[in-house]
Amino acid sequence: MVRCFGACWPRAVRMQNDKEKNLKIAKRMEQAASRILKEGGSQERGDDARLSTLVGAIAISDMVKTTMGPKGMDKILQSVSGGMNITNDGATILKSVVVDNPAARVLIDISRVQDETVGDGTTSVCVLAGEILRQAQQLLAKRMHPMTIIEGFRAATDVALKTLESIAVDHRQDATAFHTDLLNIARTTLSSKILTSVQEHFAKMAVKCVLNLEGDTNLKNVQIIKKPGGTLLDSYVDDGFLPRQAYRSLLPQGNI
């Protein structure tokens, strides 16, 4: 017993010293973090920080969810200066929102990238991401590890991509069917815009414009010229280019 006590005592002292050292380090880190925060700021850790992050992102998703679909509602946006704007466009709404929640900021950035890359689907991508986070929140409440949830989402993504590839139809070899597919895509895109009354006319214009590009995705090659007067049905796609004014001769005036 004496030998055991003599052998274990130094180890117990070392463990106690290590514990006190770790507590001092943790206290110093907390003090350093408090100095970094602005006056009135707060610090969250662990489950509280994770929950507040998820709730902020889900709130952004729920805010734009009601604008989706044919029965979607418009939002009234009022600026600090008192200006008002009525819209149901997800990108426009999210650009007007000021948030300090990191996850909410990520959702807004996702919507912005979607708008810059595709030009549509800004609301859908935000709502989809919000629902994924909502499911993650429920799994976290059941004490499931975050890495396990992430692995499950990645596996589901692979399954979804394979499913989309399996049901996709390739009509590139059939010119008539391919043209019909493009028209249907254009009609669907225009169905939620103010051009619904002239949807067919602008759908044909959009398809003609895309086919003229011959696979080029550089939108700078598409020039939209606005001219007051007339109706929407007077709009048309020109195969070449339309200058705003006549070109002057670059040759110097000669003497006769």
mmCIF file with all atom_site columns, C-alpha atoms in Angstrom, residues 154-232:
data_model
loop_
_atom_site.group_PDB
_atom_site.id
_atom_site.type_symbol
_atom_site.label_atom_id
_atom_site.label_alt_id
_atom_site.label_comp_id
_atom_site.label_asym_id
_atom_site.label_entity_id
_atom_site.label_seq_id
_atom_site.pdbx_PDB_ins_code
_atom_site.Cartn_x
_atom_site.Cartn_y
_atom_site.Cartn_z
_atom_site.occupancy
_atom_site.B_iso_or_equiv
_atom_site.pdbx_formal_charge
_atom_site.auth_seq_id
_atom_site.auth_comp_id
_atom_site.auth_asym_id
_atom_site.auth_atom_id
_atom_site.pdbx_PDB_model_num
ATOM 1  C CA . ARG A 1 154 ? -23.460 14.124 -49.536 1.00 0.00 ? 154 ARG A CA 1
ATOM 2  C CA . ALA A 1 155 ? -24.746 10.604 -50.174 1.00 0.00 ? 155 ALA A CA 1
ATOM 3  C CA . ALA A 1 156 ? -28.219 12.013 -50.893 1.00 0.00 ? 156 ALA A CA 1
ATOM 4  C CA . THR A 1 157 ? -26.676 14.501 -53.341 1.00 0.00 ? 157 THR A CA 1
ATOM 5  C CA . ASP A 1 158 ? -25.012 11.662 -55.268 1.00 0.00 ? 158 ASP A CA 1
ATOM 6  C CA . VAL A 1 159 ? -28.295 9.762  -55.437 1.00 0.00 ? 159 VAL A CA 1
ATOM 7  C CA . ALA A 1 160 ? -30.173 12.858 -56.627 1.00 0.00 ? 160 ALA A CA 1
ATOM 8  C CA . LEU A 1 161 ? -27.630 13.568 -59.392 1.00 0.00 ? 161 LEU A CA 1
ATOM 9  C CA . LYS A 1 162 ? -27.740 9.964  -60.614 1.00 0.00 ? 162 LYS A CA 1
ATOM 10 C CA . THR A 1 163 ? -31.541 10.039 -60.606 1.00 0.00 ? 163 THR A CA 1
ATOM 11 C CA . LEU A 1 164 ? -31.640 13.261 -62.633 1.00 0.00 ? 164 LEU A CA 1
ATOM 12 C CA . GLU A 1 165 ? -29.183 11.826 -65.149 1.00 0.00 ? 165 GLU A CA 1
ATOM 13 C CA . SER A 1 166 ? -31.255 8.640  -65.503 1.00 0.00 ? 166 SER A CA 1
ATOM 14 C CA . ILE A 1 167 ? -34.508 10.496 -66.262 1.00 0.00 ? 167 ILE A CA 1
ATOM 15 C CA . ALA A 1 168 ? -32.942 13.143 -68.513 1.00 0.00 ? 168 ALA A CA 1
ATOM 16 C CA . VAL A 1 169 ? -33.895 13.107 -72.208 1.00 0.00 ? 169 VAL A CA 1
ATOM 17 C CA . ASP A 1 170 ? -31.430 14.140 -74.916 1.00 0.00 ? 170 ASP A CA 1
ATOM 18 C CA . HIS A 1 171 ? -33.079 15.663 -78.004 1.00 0.00 ? 171 HIS A CA 1
ATOM 19 C CA . ARG A 1 172 ? -29.992 17.224 -79.551 1.00 0.00 ? 172 ARG A CA 1
ATOM 20 C CA . GLN A 1 173 ? -30.223 14.886 -82.528 1.00 0.00 ? 173 GLN A CA 1
ATOM 21 C CA . ASP A 1 174 ? -33.885 15.778 -83.142 1.00 0.00 ? 174 ASP A CA 1
ATOM 22 C CA . ALA A 1 175 ? -34.084 19.434 -84.174 1.00 0.00 ? 175 ALA A CA 1
ATOM 23 C CA . THR A 1 176 ? -37.882 19.665 -83.837 1.00 0.00 ? 176 THR A CA 1
ATOM 24 C CA . ALA A 1 177 ? -38.022 18.098 -80.383 1.00 0.00 ? 177 ALA A CA 1
ATOM 25 C CA . PHE A 1 178 ? -35.017 20.149 -79.236 1.00 0.00 ? 178 PHE A CA 1
ATOM 26 C CA . HIS A 1 179 ? -36.685 23.381 -80.372 1.00 0.00 ? 179 HIS A CA 1
ATOM 27 C CA . THR A 1 180 ? -39.890 22.373 -78.554 1.00 0.00 ? 180 THR A CA 1
ATOM 28 C CA . ASP A 1 181 ? -37.915 21.724 -75.359 1.00 0.00 ? 181 ASP A CA 1
ATOM 29 C CA . LEU A 1 182 ? -36.331 25.166 -75.563 1.00 0.00 ? 182 LEU A CA 1
ATOM 30 C CA . LEU A 1 183 ? -39.730 26.800 -76.027 1.00 0.00 ? 183 LEU A CA 1
ATOM 31 C CA . ASN A 1 184 ? -41.142 24.948 -73.018 1.00 0.00 ? 184 ASN A CA 1
ATOM 32 C CA . ILE A 1 185 ? -38.190 26.057 -70.894 1.00 0.00 ? 185 ILE A CA 1
ATOM 33 C CA . ALA A 1 186 ? -38.670 29.669 -71.994 1.00 0.00 ? 186 ALA A CA 1
ATOM 34 C CA . ARG A 1 187 ? -42.430 29.533 -71.296 1.00 0.00 ? 187 ARG A CA 1
ATOM 35 C CA . THR A 1 188 ? -41.817 28.175 -67.800 1.00 0.00 ? 188 THR A CA 1
ATOM 36 C CA . THR A 1 189 ? -39.284 30.901 -67.059 1.00 0.00 ? 189 THR A CA 1
ATOM 37 C CA . LEU A 1 190 ? -41.626 33.647 -68.261 1.00 0.00 ? 190 LEU A CA 1
ATOM 38 C CA . SER A 1 191 ? -44.715 32.289 -66.487 1.00 0.00 ? 191 SER A CA 1
ATOM 39 C CA . SER A 1 192 ? -43.955 34.188 -63.264 1.00 0.00 ? 192 SER A CA 1
ATOM 40 C CA . LYS A 1 193 ? -42.930 37.463 -64.901 1.00 0.00 ? 193 LYS A CA 1
ATOM 41 C CA . ILE A 1 194 ? -44.962 40.462 -66.037 1.00 0.00 ? 194 ILE A CA 1
ATOM 42 C CA . LEU A 1 195 ? -44.700 39.152 -69.604 1.00 0.00 ? 195 LEU A CA 1
ATOM 43 C CA . THR A 1 196 ? -47.332 36.456 -69.035 1.00 0.00 ? 196 THR A CA 1
ATOM 44 C CA . SER A 1 197 ? -49.768 38.091 -71.468 1.00 0.00 ? 197 SER A CA 1
ATOM 45 C CA . VAL A 1 198 ? -47.161 37.999 -74.274 1.00 0.00 ? 198 VAL A CA 1
ATOM 46 C CA . GLN A 1 199 ? -45.427 34.846 -73.061 1.00 0.00 ? 199 GLN A CA 1
ATOM 47 C CA . GLU A 1 200 ? -45.441 33.025 -76.398 1.00 0.00 ? 200 GLU A CA 1
ATOM 48 C CA . HIS A 1 201 ? -43.955 35.968 -78.306 1.00 0.00 ? 201 HIS A CA 1
ATOM 49 C CA . PHE A 1 202 ? -41.071 36.464 -75.888 1.00 0.00 ? 202 PHE A CA 1
ATOM 50 C CA . ALA A 1 203 ? -40.492 32.714 -75.546 1.00 0.00 ? 203 ALA A CA 1
ATOM 51 C CA . LYS A 1 204 ? -39.863 32.514 -79.307 1.00 0.00 ? 204 LYS A CA 1
ATOM 52 C CA . MET A 1 205 ? -37.587 35.566 -79.086 1.00 0.00 ? 205 MET A CA 1
ATOM 53 C CA . ALA A 1 206 ? -35.557 34.000 -76.273 1.00 0.00 ? 206 ALA A CA 1
ATOM 54 C CA . VAL A 1 207 ? -35.148 30.711 -78.159 1.00 0.00 ? 207 VAL A CA 1
ATOM 55 C CA . LYS A 1 208 ? -34.075 32.497 -81.353 1.00 0.00 ? 208 LYS A CA 1
ATOM 56 C CA . CYS A 1 209 ? -31.540 34.532 -79.386 1.00 0.00 ? 209 CYS A CA 1
ATOM 57 C CA . VAL A 1 210 ? -30.076 31.400 -77.756 1.00 0.00 ? 210 VAL A CA 1
ATOM 58 C CA . LEU A 1 211 ? -29.819 29.550 -81.055 1.00 0.00 ? 211 LEU A CA 1
ATOM 59 C CA . ASN A 1 212 ? -28.094 32.548 -82.670 1.00 0.00 ? 212 ASN A CA 1
ATOM 60 C CA . LEU A 1 213 ? -25.365 32.350 -80.023 1.00 0.00 ? 213 LEU A CA 1
ATOM 61 C CA . GLU A 1 214 ? -24.566 28.790 -81.165 1.00 0.00 ? 214 GLU A CA 1
ATOM 62 C CA . GLY A 1 215 ? -23.560 27.549 -77.723 1.00 0.00 ? 215 GLY A CA 1
ATOM 63 C CA . ASP A 1 216 ? -21.774 30.691 -76.559 1.00 0.00 ? 216 ASP A CA 1
ATOM 64 C CA . THR A 1 217 ? -22.777 31.539 -72.965 1.00 0.00 ? 217 THR A CA 1
ATOM 65 C CA . ASN A 1 218 ? -21.254 35.016 -72.875 1.00 0.00 ? 218 ASN A CA 1
ATOM 66 C CA . LEU A 1 219 ? -24.232 37.291 -72.229 1.00 0.00 ? 219 LEU A CA 1
ATOM 67 C CA . LYS A 1 220 ? -22.200 40.308 -73.315 1.00 0.00 ? 220 LYS A CA 1
ATOM 68 C CA . ASN A 1 221 ? -22.852 39.134 -76.876 1.00 0.00 ? 221 ASN A CA 1
ATOM 69 C CA . VAL A 1 222 ? -26.548 39.867 -76.332 1.00 0.00 ? 222 VAL A CA 1
ATOM 70 C CA . GLN A 1 223 ? -27.375 43.549 -76.509 1.00 0.00 ? 223 GLN A CA 1
ATOM 71 C CA . ILE A 1 224 ? -30.784 44.744 -75.409 1.00 0.00 ? 224 ILE A CA 1
ATOM 72 C CA . ILE A 1 225 ? -31.800 48.087 -76.894 1.00 0.00 ? 225 ILE A CA 1
ATOM 73 C CA . LYS A 1 226 ? -34.767 49.879 -75.399 1.00 0.00 ? 226 LYS A CA 1
ATOM 74 C CA . LYS A 1 227 ? -36.792 52.300 -77.460 1.00 0.00 ? 227 LYS A CA 1
ATOM 75 C CA . PRO A 1 228 ? -39.778 54.243 -76.119 1.00 0.00 ? 228 PRO A CA 1
ATOM 76 C CA . GLY A 1 229 ? -43.104 53.892 -77.866 1.00 0.00 ? 229 GLY A CA 1
ATOM 77 C CA . GLY A 1 230 ? -44.933 50.921 -79.343 1.00 0.00 ? 230 GLY A CA 1
ATOM 78 C CA . THR A 1 231 ? -46.056 47.771 -77.534 1.00 0.00 ? 231 THR A CA 1
ATOM 79 C CA . LEU A 1 232 ? -44.337 44.673 -76.149 1.00 0.00 ? 232 LEU A CA 1
#
